[in-house]
Short mmCIF file of C-alpha atoms in Angstrom, two decimals:
data_model
loop_
_atom_site.label_atom_id
_atom_site.label_comp_id
_atom_site.label_asym_id
_atom_site.label_seq_id
_atom_site.Cartn_x
_atom_site.Cartn_y
_atom_site.Cartn_z
CA MET A 3 0.10 -27.12 -15.23
CA GLU A 4 4.03 -25.75 -14.48
CA ARG A 5 4.34 -25.27 -10.86
CA ARG A 6 5.67 -21.50 -11.34
CA THR A 7 2.71 -20.98 -13.38
CA THR A 8 0.55 -22.47 -10.81
CA GLU A 9 2.12 -20.67 -8.10
CA ARG A 10 1.77 -17.20 -10.06
CA LEU A 11 -2.17 -17.90 -10.46
CA LEU A 12 -2.31 -18.67 -7.00
CA ARG A 13 -0.72 -15.43 -5.92
CA ALA A 14 -2.95 -13.27 -8.31
CA ARG A 15 -5.95 -15.01 -7.05
CA ALA A 16 -5.41 -14.34 -3.49
CA GLN A 17 -4.57 -10.63 -4.30
CA ALA A 18 -7.75 -10.32 -6.28
CA ILE A 19 -6.31 -10.02 -9.45
CA GLY A 20 -6.67 -13.04 -11.09
CA ASP A 21 -8.76 -16.10 -11.67
CA GLY A 22 -12.03 -13.69 -12.15
CA VAL A 23 -11.93 -12.56 -8.49
CA ARG A 24 -12.96 -9.01 -7.66
CA GLU A 25 -14.39 -7.83 -4.19
CA ASP A 26 -17.59 -5.51 -4.10
CA SER A 27 -16.26 -2.62 -1.57
CA VAL A 28 -13.39 -0.79 -0.59
CA VAL A 29 -13.76 -2.73 2.82
CA ALA A 30 -13.88 -6.04 1.04
CA VAL A 31 -10.81 -5.30 -0.87
CA LEU A 32 -8.81 -4.28 2.11
CA GLY A 33 -10.28 -7.12 4.34
CA ARG A 34 -8.80 -9.38 1.67
CA VAL A 35 -5.47 -8.11 1.10
CA LEU A 36 -5.15 -5.92 4.13
CA ALA A 37 -2.92 -2.90 2.63
CA VAL A 38 -2.87 -1.36 -0.54
CA GLN A 39 0.40 0.43 -1.02
CA ALA A 40 -0.54 4.30 -0.80
CA GLN A 41 2.74 6.62 -1.48
CA ASP A 42 0.91 7.63 -4.60
CA LEU A 43 -2.63 8.09 -3.54
CA PRO A 44 -4.43 8.07 -6.80
CA ALA A 45 -2.42 4.97 -7.61
CA ALA A 46 -3.71 3.42 -4.47
CA GLU A 47 -7.11 4.41 -5.34
CA LEU A 48 -6.95 2.54 -8.91
CA GLY A 49 -5.08 -0.58 -6.72
CA LEU A 50 -8.43 -0.61 -5.24
CA ARG A 51 -10.38 -0.41 -8.25
CA VAL A 52 -8.40 -3.27 -10.22
CA ARG A 53 -9.41 -5.52 -7.14
CA ALA A 54 -13.27 -4.80 -7.10
CA ARG A 55 -16.06 -4.54 -9.39
CA GLY A 56 -18.18 -1.46 -9.91
CA LEU A 57 -16.13 0.62 -7.67
CA THR A 58 -15.87 4.20 -7.93
CA GLN A 59 -13.38 7.17 -6.96
CA GLU A 60 -16.31 8.76 -4.99
CA ALA A 61 -16.77 5.45 -3.24
CA VAL A 62 -12.83 5.24 -2.34
CA ARG A 63 -12.98 8.88 -1.08
CA ARG A 64 -16.11 8.19 0.98
CA ALA A 65 -14.71 5.55 2.95
CA THR A 66 -11.38 7.25 3.70
CA ASP A 67 -13.00 10.82 4.33
CA ALA A 68 -16.39 10.11 5.48
CA GLU A 69 -17.17 6.65 6.52
CA ARG A 70 -13.37 6.18 7.85
CA SER A 71 -13.36 2.64 7.21
CA ALA A 72 -10.14 2.90 5.81
CA VAL A 73 -6.86 4.99 6.68
CA ARG A 74 -3.51 5.95 5.35
CA GLY A 75 -0.61 5.65 7.35
CA TRP A 76 3.20 4.34 7.72
CA PHE A 77 3.06 0.53 8.16
CA MET A 78 4.91 -1.98 6.45
CA ARG A 79 8.27 -1.11 5.65
CA GLY A 80 7.89 2.10 6.59
CA THR A 81 5.85 2.93 3.67
CA LEU A 82 2.46 4.69 3.11
CA GLN A 83 -0.48 2.22 2.92
CA LEU A 84 -4.23 1.92 2.87
CA VAL A 85 -5.55 -0.42 5.75
CA PRO A 86 -8.86 -0.95 7.13
CA ALA A 87 -9.45 1.31 10.13
CA ALA A 88 -10.32 -1.67 12.18
CA ASP A 89 -6.61 -2.98 11.90
CA ALA A 90 -4.84 0.71 12.21
CA ARG A 91 -4.08 0.75 15.88
CA TRP A 92 -2.51 -2.68 16.09
CA LEU A 93 -0.76 -2.39 13.01
CA LEU A 94 0.41 1.07 14.49
CA ALA A 95 1.20 -0.34 17.81
CA LEU A 96 3.30 -2.96 15.92
CA PHE A 97 5.38 -0.69 13.29
CA GLY A 98 5.29 2.65 14.97
CA PRO A 99 8.11 1.69 17.59
CA VAL A 100 10.08 0.07 14.71
CA HIS A 101 9.82 3.09 12.55
CA LEU A 102 10.59 5.63 15.19
CA ALA A 103 13.74 4.10 16.42
CA LEU A 104 15.06 3.85 12.62
CA ALA A 105 14.22 7.52 11.88
CA ALA A 106 15.82 8.55 15.11
CA ARG A 107 19.23 8.89 13.09
CA ARG A 108 17.74 10.86 10.24
CA LEU A 109 16.18 13.18 12.72
CA ARG A 110 19.41 14.03 14.39
CA GLU A 111 21.11 14.43 10.94
CA LEU A 112 18.56 17.14 10.46
CA GLY A 113 19.20 18.69 13.93
CA LEU A 114 16.16 17.61 15.49
CA ASP A 115 16.98 16.79 19.09
CA GLU A 116 14.62 15.31 21.61
CA ALA A 117 13.40 18.52 23.00
CA LEU A 118 12.43 19.93 19.58
CA CYS A 119 10.78 16.90 18.66
CA THR A 120 8.57 16.94 22.10
CA ARG A 121 7.56 20.43 21.43
CA SER A 122 6.75 19.91 17.50
CA GLU A 123 4.38 17.46 19.03
CA ARG A 124 2.66 20.10 20.85
CA VAL A 125 2.35 22.21 18.16
CA ILE A 126 1.04 19.89 15.54
CA THR A 127 -1.57 18.46 17.94
CA ASP A 128 -2.44 21.85 19.18
CA ALA A 129 -3.06 23.51 16.02
CA ILE A 130 -5.03 20.41 14.59
CA ALA A 131 -7.10 20.55 17.86
CA ALA A 132 -7.91 24.26 17.26
CA GLU A 133 -8.69 24.26 13.65
CA GLY A 134 -9.49 20.82 12.74
CA PRO A 135 -7.67 18.88 9.61
CA LEU A 136 -4.75 20.52 8.47
CA THR A 137 -2.29 19.85 5.32
CA ARG A 138 1.46 19.30 5.55
CA ALA A 139 1.84 22.55 3.87
CA ARG A 140 -0.66 24.10 6.90
CA LEU A 141 1.33 22.21 9.88
CA THR A 142 4.89 23.25 8.22
CA GLU A 143 3.77 26.82 8.77
CA ARG A 144 3.10 26.12 12.23
CA LEU A 145 6.41 24.13 13.13
CA THR A 146 8.24 27.49 11.66
CA THR A 147 7.49 28.97 14.92
CA LEU A 148 10.36 26.60 16.51
CA GLY A 149 12.86 27.51 13.84
CA VAL A 150 12.23 24.48 11.48
CA ASP A 151 13.39 25.18 8.10
CA PRO A 152 10.03 25.42 5.83
CA LYS A 153 11.90 24.52 2.42
CA GLY A 154 13.69 21.29 3.70
CA GLN A 155 12.71 17.56 5.01
CA SER A 156 12.70 18.60 8.80
CA ALA A 157 8.78 19.58 8.90
CA PHE A 158 7.96 16.38 7.11
CA HIS A 159 9.99 14.11 9.38
CA LEU A 160 8.23 15.82 12.53
CA ILE A 161 4.88 15.28 10.88
CA ARG A 162 5.46 11.39 10.34
CA ARG A 163 6.91 11.33 13.90
CA ALA A 164 4.09 12.55 15.10
CA ALA A 165 2.02 10.02 13.32
CA LEU A 166 4.09 7.03 14.02
CA ALA A 167 3.68 7.84 17.67
CA GLY A 168 -0.04 7.68 17.74
CA LEU A 169 -0.55 11.49 17.92
CA VAL A 170 -1.85 11.86 14.61
CA CYS A 171 -2.97 10.28 11.39
CA HIS A 172 -4.29 10.91 7.85
CA GLY A 173 -7.63 12.54 7.37
CA PRO A 174 -9.69 13.73 4.74
CA GLN A 175 -8.57 15.46 1.48
CA ARG A 176 -9.02 19.01 1.08
CA ASP A 177 -8.67 19.95 -2.61
CA GLY A 178 -6.91 17.23 -3.69
CA GLU A 179 -4.46 17.57 -0.84
CA ALA A 180 -4.16 14.99 1.98
CA THR A 181 -4.76 16.22 5.60
CA PHE A 182 -3.99 15.36 9.07
CA VAL A 183 -6.34 14.62 12.16
CA LEU A 184 -5.87 13.82 15.72
CA LEU A 185 -5.77 9.76 15.91
CA ASP A 186 -7.90 9.81 18.79
CA ASP A 187 -10.26 12.09 17.36
CA TRP A 188 -10.76 10.28 13.99
CA LEU A 189 -10.52 6.60 15.17
CA PRO A 190 -11.66 6.58 18.65
CA ALA A 191 -10.09 3.67 20.73
CA SER A 192 -12.73 1.04 21.20
CA GLY A 193 -11.23 -1.04 23.92
CA PRO A 194 -7.99 -3.02 24.19
CA LEU A 195 -5.68 -3.78 21.13
CA PRO A 196 -6.82 -7.05 19.47
CA TYR A 197 -3.34 -8.30 18.87
CA THR A 198 0.07 -7.15 20.77
CA GLY A 199 3.47 -8.44 20.94
CA GLU A 200 4.19 -11.90 19.47
CA ALA A 201 0.37 -12.16 18.68
CA ALA A 202 0.51 -9.16 16.23
CA VAL A 203 3.06 -10.37 14.33
CA ARG A 204 1.48 -13.83 14.28
CA GLU A 205 -1.57 -12.25 12.86
CA LEU A 206 0.20 -10.23 10.72
CA ALA A 207 2.06 -13.38 9.23
CA ARG A 208 -1.57 -15.24 8.93
CA ARG A 209 -3.28 -12.24 7.04
CA TYR A 210 0.11 -11.88 4.58
CA ARG A 211 -0.19 -15.69 3.89
CA ALA A 212 -3.82 -15.47 2.86
CA ALA A 213 -3.39 -12.50 0.69
CA HIS A 214 0.22 -13.38 -0.63
CA GLY A 215 0.38 -17.01 -0.79
CA PRO A 216 1.91 -19.01 -1.67
CA ALA A 217 4.99 -17.41 -0.16
CA ASP A 218 7.64 -18.06 2.41
CA ALA A 219 9.17 -16.37 5.48
CA ALA A 220 11.59 -14.60 3.39
CA ASP A 221 8.87 -13.06 1.68
CA PHE A 222 7.28 -11.98 4.61
CA VAL A 223 10.28 -10.49 5.96
CA HIS A 224 10.76 -8.44 2.66
CA TRP A 225 6.98 -7.34 2.43
CA SER A 226 6.65 -6.37 6.03
CA GLY A 227 10.19 -4.75 6.87
CA LEU A 228 10.53 -6.66 10.09
CA LYS A 229 13.84 -8.46 10.93
CA THR A 230 13.94 -12.29 10.59
CA THR A 231 14.38 -12.83 14.26
CA THR A 232 11.37 -11.00 14.96
CA VAL A 233 8.99 -12.90 12.66
CA ARG A 234 10.71 -16.62 12.46
CA ASN A 235 8.39 -17.75 15.42
CA ALA A 236 5.23 -16.11 14.19
CA TRP A 237 5.61 -17.61 10.79
CA ALA A 238 6.54 -21.15 11.89
CA ALA A 239 3.30 -20.90 14.12
CA VAL A 240 0.78 -19.52 11.28
CA ARG A 241 -0.45 -22.08 9.00
CA ASP A 242 -0.78 -21.55 5.12
CA THR A 243 -4.50 -20.12 4.65
CA GLY A 244 -3.93 -19.57 0.94
CA PRO A 245 -6.33 -21.47 -1.62
CA GLU A 246 -5.27 -25.05 -2.11
CA ASP A 247 -7.06 -25.83 -5.25
CA PRO A 248 -5.14 -24.56 -8.53
CA PRO A 249 -7.08 -22.24 -10.99
CA VAL A 250 -8.65 -23.87 -13.93
CA PRO A 251 -7.62 -22.50 -17.43
CA GLY A 252 -9.88 -20.39 -19.10
CA GLU A 253 -10.38 -17.11 -20.46
CA PRO A 254 -7.15 -14.89 -19.65
CA ASP A 255 -7.61 -12.52 -16.64
CA VAL A 256 -6.48 -9.05 -17.76
CA ARG A 257 -5.81 -6.58 -15.14
CA LEU A 258 -4.26 -3.02 -15.48
CA LEU A 259 -2.26 -2.43 -12.35
CA PRO A 260 -1.49 0.50 -11.01
CA ALA A 261 2.01 1.97 -9.99
CA TYR A 262 3.71 0.80 -6.78
CA ASP A 263 1.15 -2.11 -6.37
CA ASN A 264 1.89 -4.39 -3.59
CA TYR A 265 1.61 -7.80 -6.00
CA LEU A 266 4.99 -5.95 -7.53
CA VAL A 267 6.77 -5.23 -4.49
CA GLY A 268 4.99 -7.77 -1.81
CA TYR A 269 7.69 -10.66 -2.44
CA ARG A 270 11.59 -10.70 -2.31
CA SER A 271 12.01 -11.95 -5.77
CA ARG A 272 10.44 -10.26 -8.67
CA ASP A 273 10.65 -13.22 -11.32
CA LEU A 274 7.14 -14.76 -10.82
CA SER A 275 5.34 -11.57 -12.00
CA VAL A 276 7.89 -9.88 -14.36
CA PRO A 277 9.86 -11.89 -16.92
CA ALA A 278 13.56 -10.75 -15.85
CA GLU A 279 14.27 -9.36 -19.36
CA HIS A 280 11.68 -6.81 -19.12
CA GLU A 281 12.33 -5.85 -15.39
CA ARG A 282 13.86 -2.54 -16.02
CA ARG A 283 10.53 -1.32 -17.99
CA VAL A 284 8.66 -1.98 -14.63
CA TRP A 285 11.67 -0.89 -12.46
CA PRO A 286 13.42 1.90 -14.56
CA GLY A 287 15.49 3.21 -11.39
CA GLY A 288 14.85 6.34 -9.24
CA GLY A 289 12.20 4.39 -7.14
CA GLN A 290 9.64 4.22 -9.71
CA ILE A 291 7.50 1.40 -10.36
CA ARG A 292 5.65 1.57 -13.37
CA ALA A 293 1.97 0.67 -13.91
CA THR A 294 1.87 -2.70 -15.62
CA VAL A 295 -0.58 -4.95 -17.81
CA LEU A 296 -1.04 -8.44 -16.09
CA VAL A 297 -2.45 -11.20 -18.04
CA ASP A 298 -3.09 -14.05 -15.40
CA GLY A 299 -0.52 -12.23 -12.96
CA LEU A 300 2.09 -12.04 -15.37
CA ALA A 301 3.14 -8.67 -16.50
CA VAL A 302 3.29 -8.29 -20.21
CA GLY A 303 3.58 -4.57 -21.00
CA THR A 304 3.01 -1.30 -19.22
CA TRP A 305 0.69 1.38 -19.01
CA SER A 306 0.21 4.92 -18.46
CA GLY A 307 -2.71 7.96 -18.30
CA GLY A 308 -6.32 7.30 -16.83
CA ARG A 309 -5.94 10.20 -14.58
CA ARG A 310 -8.12 13.45 -14.90
CA GLY A 311 -9.70 12.12 -18.09
CA ALA A 312 -6.47 11.24 -19.91
CA PRO A 313 -6.95 8.36 -22.23
CA VAL A 314 -4.84 5.15 -21.13
CA LYS A 315 -1.80 4.39 -23.05
CA VAL A 316 -0.73 0.52 -23.26
CA GLU A 317 2.95 -0.41 -24.11
CA PRO A 318 3.73 -3.99 -24.95
CA PHE A 319 7.06 -4.96 -23.78
CA PRO A 320 9.28 -5.31 -26.93
CA GLY A 321 9.52 -8.44 -28.61
CA THR A 322 6.58 -9.90 -27.21
CA GLU A 323 4.09 -11.90 -29.06
CA PRO A 324 1.10 -10.11 -30.31
CA TRP A 325 -1.85 -9.75 -27.99
CA SER A 326 -4.68 -12.25 -28.58
CA PRO A 327 -7.90 -11.10 -29.29
CA ALA A 328 -9.11 -12.12 -25.82
CA VAL A 329 -6.22 -10.20 -24.13
CA ALA A 330 -6.96 -7.18 -26.28
CA ALA A 331 -10.56 -7.37 -25.52
CA GLY A 332 -9.70 -7.47 -21.63
CA ILE A 333 -7.35 -4.53 -22.33
CA ALA A 334 -10.27 -2.59 -23.87
CA ARG A 335 -12.62 -3.22 -20.58
CA GLU A 336 -9.85 -2.43 -18.27
CA SER A 337 -9.27 1.03 -19.92
CA ALA A 338 -13.08 1.69 -20.11
CA ASP A 339 -13.60 1.00 -16.41
CA ILE A 340 -10.46 3.30 -15.27
CA ALA A 341 -12.23 5.95 -17.32
CA ARG A 342 -15.64 4.95 -15.88
CA PHE A 343 -13.74 4.84 -12.12
CA SER A 344 -12.46 8.27 -12.56
CA SER A 345 -15.43 10.09 -14.10
#
């Protein structure tokens, strides 16, 4: 088997989107891959579905809103991710200071000085303590008492700052909107952090290798958003824990991967998962990353729909060979599973 094909199949297997691998629950999926990109929450829910068998949207909401076994926050690259609740605090301790430092310039550009930021933390935490989970819109209303413009980006950056500082985190949804809760109430600390400093970076590298390998240090830097100097020693200290046996060719493994999925953004290069001539079909610009049709880890088209009962519409890449009956059957199964998941 060609080396690049083998590498792609191993990556798809590691991400639970190839070689027939599917996990049994939200906790199992996140335990395997650590994070599912979640700036678009419905896409993140579908990112859990594509890696699991029989998962329902209700089960996902139960994990995030009731069981508190998964939590949404700004971690790798400063992007919203769903991660295991058990890992949220050490990840926040690792990434929070990094992104707070990076955000300081934007806060100054918005005219938000340190004194105002400190007052905003009190307003946010006092409001949540008094009223319970609050949406971004409700917190924005409270921040206007400090003179914060309700129409700009200032309120968002102040709420995000409070989350990065470990004061608040995403809580249950209310009428389809995310809410914020006090971190210490939602995820009470159960003792010292299991990983700090260099040990945290090593653990992150170990988890990345297991969930994304084969990969190299540059891939890890790209996925994590950490500096090369920060991760160099940690990467070298962690052995590759990815699968050693190459997948055995068989029936094609077809998955309908949602938009913004980590499989498409978790490496410095896209050419292993998406043919170069079709890259613009997946990355059309403006920060978009379209949902893709994967066959054995390789994108062969895009798809849309699947939300609020909308039918799945699949579009092959132009000029590609007609799909085999086995691939067509796989697409039909995945389309039906998306409808089941959302029903």
